[in-house]
Short mmCIF file of C-alpha atoms in Angstrom, two decimals:
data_model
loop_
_atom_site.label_atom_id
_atom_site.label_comp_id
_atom_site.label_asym_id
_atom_site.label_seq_id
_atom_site.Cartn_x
_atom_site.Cartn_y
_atom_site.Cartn_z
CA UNK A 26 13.31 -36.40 1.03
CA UNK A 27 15.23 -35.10 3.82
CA UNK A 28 14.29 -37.56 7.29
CA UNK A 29 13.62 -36.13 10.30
CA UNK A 30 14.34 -36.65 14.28
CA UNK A 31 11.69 -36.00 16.82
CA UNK A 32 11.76 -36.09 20.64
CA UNK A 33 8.85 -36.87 22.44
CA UNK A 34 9.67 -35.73 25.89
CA UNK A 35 6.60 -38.06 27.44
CA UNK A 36 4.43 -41.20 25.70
CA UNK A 37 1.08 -38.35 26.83
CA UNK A 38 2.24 -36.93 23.94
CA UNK A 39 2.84 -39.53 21.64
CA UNK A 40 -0.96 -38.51 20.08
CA UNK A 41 0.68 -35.37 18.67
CA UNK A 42 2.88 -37.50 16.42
CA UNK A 43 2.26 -39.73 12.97
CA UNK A 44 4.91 -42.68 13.72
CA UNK A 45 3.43 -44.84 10.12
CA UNK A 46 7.04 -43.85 8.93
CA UNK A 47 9.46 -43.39 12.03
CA UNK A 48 11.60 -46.35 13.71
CA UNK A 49 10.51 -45.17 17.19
CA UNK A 50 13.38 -45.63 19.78
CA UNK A 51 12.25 -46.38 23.25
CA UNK A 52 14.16 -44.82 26.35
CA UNK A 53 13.64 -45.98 30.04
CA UNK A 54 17.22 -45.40 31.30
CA UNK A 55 16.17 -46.09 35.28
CA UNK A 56 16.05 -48.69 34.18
CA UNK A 57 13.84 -50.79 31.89
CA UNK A 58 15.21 -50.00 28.48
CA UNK A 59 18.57 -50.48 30.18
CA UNK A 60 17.70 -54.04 31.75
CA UNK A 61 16.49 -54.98 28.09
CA UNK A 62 19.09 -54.09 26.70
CA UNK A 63 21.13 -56.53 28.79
CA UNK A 64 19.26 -58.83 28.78
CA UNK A 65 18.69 -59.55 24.96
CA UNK A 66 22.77 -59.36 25.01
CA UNK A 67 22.69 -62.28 27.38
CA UNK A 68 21.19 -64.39 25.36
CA UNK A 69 17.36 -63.91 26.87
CA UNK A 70 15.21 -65.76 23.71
CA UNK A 71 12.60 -62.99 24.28
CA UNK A 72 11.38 -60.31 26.44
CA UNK A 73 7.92 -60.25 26.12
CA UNK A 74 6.43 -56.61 27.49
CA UNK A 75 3.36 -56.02 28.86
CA UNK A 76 1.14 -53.12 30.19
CA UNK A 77 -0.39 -54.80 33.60
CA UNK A 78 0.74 -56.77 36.42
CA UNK A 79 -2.19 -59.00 35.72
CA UNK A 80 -1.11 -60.05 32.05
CA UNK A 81 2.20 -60.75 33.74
CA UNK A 82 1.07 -63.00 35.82
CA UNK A 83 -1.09 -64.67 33.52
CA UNK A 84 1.63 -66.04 31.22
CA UNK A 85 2.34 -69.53 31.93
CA UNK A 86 5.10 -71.03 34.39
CA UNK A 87 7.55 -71.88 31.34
CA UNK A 88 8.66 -68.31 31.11
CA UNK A 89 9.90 -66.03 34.57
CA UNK A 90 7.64 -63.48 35.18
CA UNK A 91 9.36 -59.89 35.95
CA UNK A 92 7.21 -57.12 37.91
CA UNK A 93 7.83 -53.56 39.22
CA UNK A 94 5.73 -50.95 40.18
CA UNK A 95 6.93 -47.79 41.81
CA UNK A 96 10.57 -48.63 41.80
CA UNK A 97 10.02 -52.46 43.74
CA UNK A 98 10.04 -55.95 42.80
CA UNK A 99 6.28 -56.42 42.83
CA UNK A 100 4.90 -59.45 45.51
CA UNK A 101 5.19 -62.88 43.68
CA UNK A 102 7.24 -62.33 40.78
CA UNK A 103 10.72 -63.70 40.00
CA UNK A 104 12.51 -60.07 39.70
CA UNK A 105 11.71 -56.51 38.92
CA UNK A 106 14.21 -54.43 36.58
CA UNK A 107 17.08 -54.86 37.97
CA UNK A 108 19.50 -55.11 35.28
CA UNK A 109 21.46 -57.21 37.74
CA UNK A 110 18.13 -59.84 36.70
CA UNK A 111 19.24 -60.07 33.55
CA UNK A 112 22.55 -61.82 33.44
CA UNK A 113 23.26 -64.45 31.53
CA UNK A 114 23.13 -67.14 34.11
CA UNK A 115 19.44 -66.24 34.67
CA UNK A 116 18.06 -65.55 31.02
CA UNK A 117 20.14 -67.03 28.92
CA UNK A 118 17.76 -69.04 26.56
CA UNK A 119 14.25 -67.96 28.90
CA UNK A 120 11.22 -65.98 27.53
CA UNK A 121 10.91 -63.40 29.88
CA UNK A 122 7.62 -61.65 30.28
CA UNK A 123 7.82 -57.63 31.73
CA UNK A 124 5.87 -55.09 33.31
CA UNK A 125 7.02 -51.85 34.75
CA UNK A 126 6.03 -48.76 35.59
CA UNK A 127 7.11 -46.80 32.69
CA UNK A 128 8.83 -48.68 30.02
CA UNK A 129 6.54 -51.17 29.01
CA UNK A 130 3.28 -48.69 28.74
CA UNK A 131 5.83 -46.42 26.72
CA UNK A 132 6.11 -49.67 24.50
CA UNK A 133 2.53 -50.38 24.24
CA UNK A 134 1.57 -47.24 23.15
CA UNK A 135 4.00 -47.08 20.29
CA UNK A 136 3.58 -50.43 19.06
CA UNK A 137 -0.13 -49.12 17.49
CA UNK A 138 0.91 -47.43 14.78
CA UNK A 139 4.76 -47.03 14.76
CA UNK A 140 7.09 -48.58 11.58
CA UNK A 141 9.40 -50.22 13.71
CA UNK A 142 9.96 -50.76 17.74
CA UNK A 143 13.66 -50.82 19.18
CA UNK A 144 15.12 -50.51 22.20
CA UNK A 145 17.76 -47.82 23.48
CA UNK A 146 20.00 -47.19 26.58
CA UNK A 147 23.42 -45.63 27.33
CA UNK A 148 24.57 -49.62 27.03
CA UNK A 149 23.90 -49.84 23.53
CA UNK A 150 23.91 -46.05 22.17
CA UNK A 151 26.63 -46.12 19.46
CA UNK A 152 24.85 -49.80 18.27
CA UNK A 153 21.42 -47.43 18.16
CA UNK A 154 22.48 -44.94 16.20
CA UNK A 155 24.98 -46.76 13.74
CA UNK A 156 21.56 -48.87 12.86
CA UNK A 157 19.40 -45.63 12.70
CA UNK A 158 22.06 -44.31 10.20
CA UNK A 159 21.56 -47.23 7.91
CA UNK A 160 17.97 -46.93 7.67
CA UNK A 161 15.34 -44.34 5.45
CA UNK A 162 12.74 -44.19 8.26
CA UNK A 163 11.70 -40.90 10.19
CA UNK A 164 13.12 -41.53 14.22
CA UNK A 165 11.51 -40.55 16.87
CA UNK A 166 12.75 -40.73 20.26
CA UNK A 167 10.34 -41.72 23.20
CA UNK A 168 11.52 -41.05 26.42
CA UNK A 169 9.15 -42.96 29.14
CA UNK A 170 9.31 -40.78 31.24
CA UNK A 171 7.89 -40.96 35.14
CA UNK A 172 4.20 -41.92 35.19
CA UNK A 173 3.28 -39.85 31.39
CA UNK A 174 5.40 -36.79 33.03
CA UNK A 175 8.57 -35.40 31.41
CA UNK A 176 11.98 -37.20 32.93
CA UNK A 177 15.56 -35.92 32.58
CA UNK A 178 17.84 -39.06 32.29
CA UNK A 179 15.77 -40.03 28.99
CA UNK A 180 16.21 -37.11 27.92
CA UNK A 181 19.21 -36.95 28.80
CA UNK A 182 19.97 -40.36 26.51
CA UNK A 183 17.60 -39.19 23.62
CA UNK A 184 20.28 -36.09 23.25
CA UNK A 185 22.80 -38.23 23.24
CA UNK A 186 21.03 -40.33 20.22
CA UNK A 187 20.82 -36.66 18.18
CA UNK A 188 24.07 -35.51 18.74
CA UNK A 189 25.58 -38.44 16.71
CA UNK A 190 22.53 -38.27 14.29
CA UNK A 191 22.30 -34.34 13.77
CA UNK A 192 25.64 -34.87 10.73
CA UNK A 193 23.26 -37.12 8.85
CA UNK A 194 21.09 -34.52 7.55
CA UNK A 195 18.32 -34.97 9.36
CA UNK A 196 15.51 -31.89 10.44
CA UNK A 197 15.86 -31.78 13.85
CA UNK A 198 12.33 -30.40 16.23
CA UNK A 199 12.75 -28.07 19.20
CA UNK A 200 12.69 -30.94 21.51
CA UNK A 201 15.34 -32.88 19.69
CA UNK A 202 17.52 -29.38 20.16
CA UNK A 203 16.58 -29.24 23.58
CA UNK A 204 17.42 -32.91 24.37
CA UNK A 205 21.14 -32.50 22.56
CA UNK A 206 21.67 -29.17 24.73
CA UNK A 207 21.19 -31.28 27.85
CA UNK A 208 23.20 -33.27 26.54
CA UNK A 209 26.10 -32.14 25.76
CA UNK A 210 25.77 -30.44 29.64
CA UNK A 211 25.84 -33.74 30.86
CA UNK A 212 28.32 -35.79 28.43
CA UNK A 213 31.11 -35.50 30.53
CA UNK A 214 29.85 -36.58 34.11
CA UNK A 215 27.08 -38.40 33.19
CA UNK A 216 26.60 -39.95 36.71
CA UNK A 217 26.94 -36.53 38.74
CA UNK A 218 24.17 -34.87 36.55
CA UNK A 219 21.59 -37.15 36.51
CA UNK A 220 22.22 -37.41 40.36
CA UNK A 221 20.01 -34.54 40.38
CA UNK A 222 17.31 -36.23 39.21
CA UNK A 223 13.71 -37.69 40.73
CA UNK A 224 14.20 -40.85 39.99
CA UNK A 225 17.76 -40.78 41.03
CA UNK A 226 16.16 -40.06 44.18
CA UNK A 227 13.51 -42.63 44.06
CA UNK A 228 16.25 -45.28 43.21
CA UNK A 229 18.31 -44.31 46.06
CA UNK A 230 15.78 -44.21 48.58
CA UNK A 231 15.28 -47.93 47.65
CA UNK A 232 18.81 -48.60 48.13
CA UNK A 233 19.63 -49.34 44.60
CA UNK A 234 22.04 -46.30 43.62
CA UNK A 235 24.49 -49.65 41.86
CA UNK A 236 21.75 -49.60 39.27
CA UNK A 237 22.08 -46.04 38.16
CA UNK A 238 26.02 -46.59 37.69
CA UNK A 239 24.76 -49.50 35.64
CA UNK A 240 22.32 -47.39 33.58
CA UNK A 241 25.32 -45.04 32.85
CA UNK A 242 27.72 -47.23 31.53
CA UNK A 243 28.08 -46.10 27.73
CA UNK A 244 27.79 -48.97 24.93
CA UNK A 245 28.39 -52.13 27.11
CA UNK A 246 26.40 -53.99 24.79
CA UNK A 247 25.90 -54.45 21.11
CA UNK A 248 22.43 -55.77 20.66
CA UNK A 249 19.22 -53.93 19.74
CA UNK A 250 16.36 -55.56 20.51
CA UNK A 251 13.47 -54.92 18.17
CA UNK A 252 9.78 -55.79 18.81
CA UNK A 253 8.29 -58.42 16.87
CA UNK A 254 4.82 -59.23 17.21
CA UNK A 255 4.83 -59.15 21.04
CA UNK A 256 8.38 -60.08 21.86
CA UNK A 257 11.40 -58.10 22.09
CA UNK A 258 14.52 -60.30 19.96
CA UNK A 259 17.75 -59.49 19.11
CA UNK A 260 17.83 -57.60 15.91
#
C-alpha cells in the first residue's frame, strides 16, 4: 500500500487527521525543535516536554527547568530555548524538563494518538528523512506554528522534509505540495527568506537574530530524538 505524506500547516488542525499509523514529525524551527535537536546531540539524557509553566516548575530540583513564553526566558527558570542552552557543557548527562510557547503544546497534542513522536529541524534534516525512508509508517509533518496559527519557517522546513521524500513513492496532500513549493523558493538563501517572517521579527526585537542563523544551519547534527513515554531520547 502506497504511504502517504501530510502537512499540517498548524497543531488546530491536527483533529482533521488519523495519526494511529503516521510517524508524526514535529517542527518548531524558532526555535524549540531546533534547541532539541541540539541538545539530545549533546548528550542531554532526556528532554522531558511539557504543556504549562506550572508542570515545569513542578519537577524536582535534580533536573534544570527550561521556560519561555512569548519569545523570553520565563522569571525563575534556568534558560528558555536558546539553542545556545543546550551545549554540551550544560546538558550533557541532565534531564531537562521544557515548556514553550509552541513546540511543546505541538508535542502534546500529537503524543494522543500518533504511532511514533520525533523531532525535526534544519540541524538534523537529512538524519530525518534518511530514518523516515527506512520506515512503513504514514508521515505527517506538524509545523507548530505561532500560537495554533499557520507559520512560514516550519513550513518552510516541512518542504524541505518532502522534497527529499516525494522520490519514495509516497501520495503527497495539497499542503505537502504547497510546503515543497516554498521550499524550493527558499532553498538557496534560507536566512534572507525567512527574514521576512513574524517570528523573525519577534526574535529580533528580543535581540536574538544569532539564534535564527542557528536555526538555519542545515544537518549540524545527527540525532533524532524520539518521544518515549514522556521523554524525548536519542533514537
Amino acid at each position: 500500500m502506497q504511504k502517504r505524506i501530510q502537512v499540517c500547516l498548524t497543531p488546530a488542525l491536527l483533529p482533521l487527521y488519523d495519526l494511529t499509523n503516521s510517524i508524526v514529525v514535529v517542527i518548531d524551527i524558532f526555535r524549540a525543535t531546533s534547541s532539541i535537536c541540539y541538545g539530545i546531540e549533546n548528550g542531554a539524557k532526556a528532554i522531558i516536554p511539557v504543556a504549562s509553566v506550572e508542570e515545569c516548575r513542578n519537577y524536582g530540583s535534580d533536573c534544570l527547568l527550561a521556560a519561555e513564553r512569548d519569545g523570553k526566558v520565563v522569571d525563575g527558570f534556568d534558560f528558555g530555548n536558546s539553542p545556545f542552552s543546550y551545549t554540551a557543557e550544560k546538558v550533557k548527562d541532565k534531564t531537562v524538563v521544557l515548556t514553550t510557547t509552541n513546540g511543546t503544546h505541538a508535542i502534546d497534542e500529537s503524543k494522543k494518538t500518533a504511532h511514533q513522536v520525533i523531532i525535526g529541524s534544519f540541524l538534523n534534516l537529512d538524519a530525518i528523512c534518511n530514518y523516515l525512508k527506512t520506515q512503513q509508517q504514514d508521515v505527517l509533518l506538524l509545523c507548530a506554528g505561532w500560537k495554533n496559527k499557520f507559520n512560514l519557517e516550519d513550513t518552510l522546513f516541512a518542504g524541505a522534509v518532502v522534497h527529499q521524500l516525494k522520490s519514495e513513492n509516497y501520495f503527497l496532500d495539497d499542503s505537502s505540495i504547497a510546503a515543497e513549493d516554498l521550499y524550493i523558493l527558499a532553498q538557496d538563501d534560507l536566512e534572507a527568506y525567512t527574514a521576512k517572517t513574524s517570528h523573525s521579527e519577534r526574535l529580533k526585537k528580543l535581540g536574538i537574530e544569532e539564534d535564527i542563523k542557528f536555526c538555519l544551519n542545515v544537518n549540524t547534527v545527527t540525532s533524532i530524538p524520539v518521544l518515549v513515554g514522556c521523554e524525548l531520547v536519542k533514537l
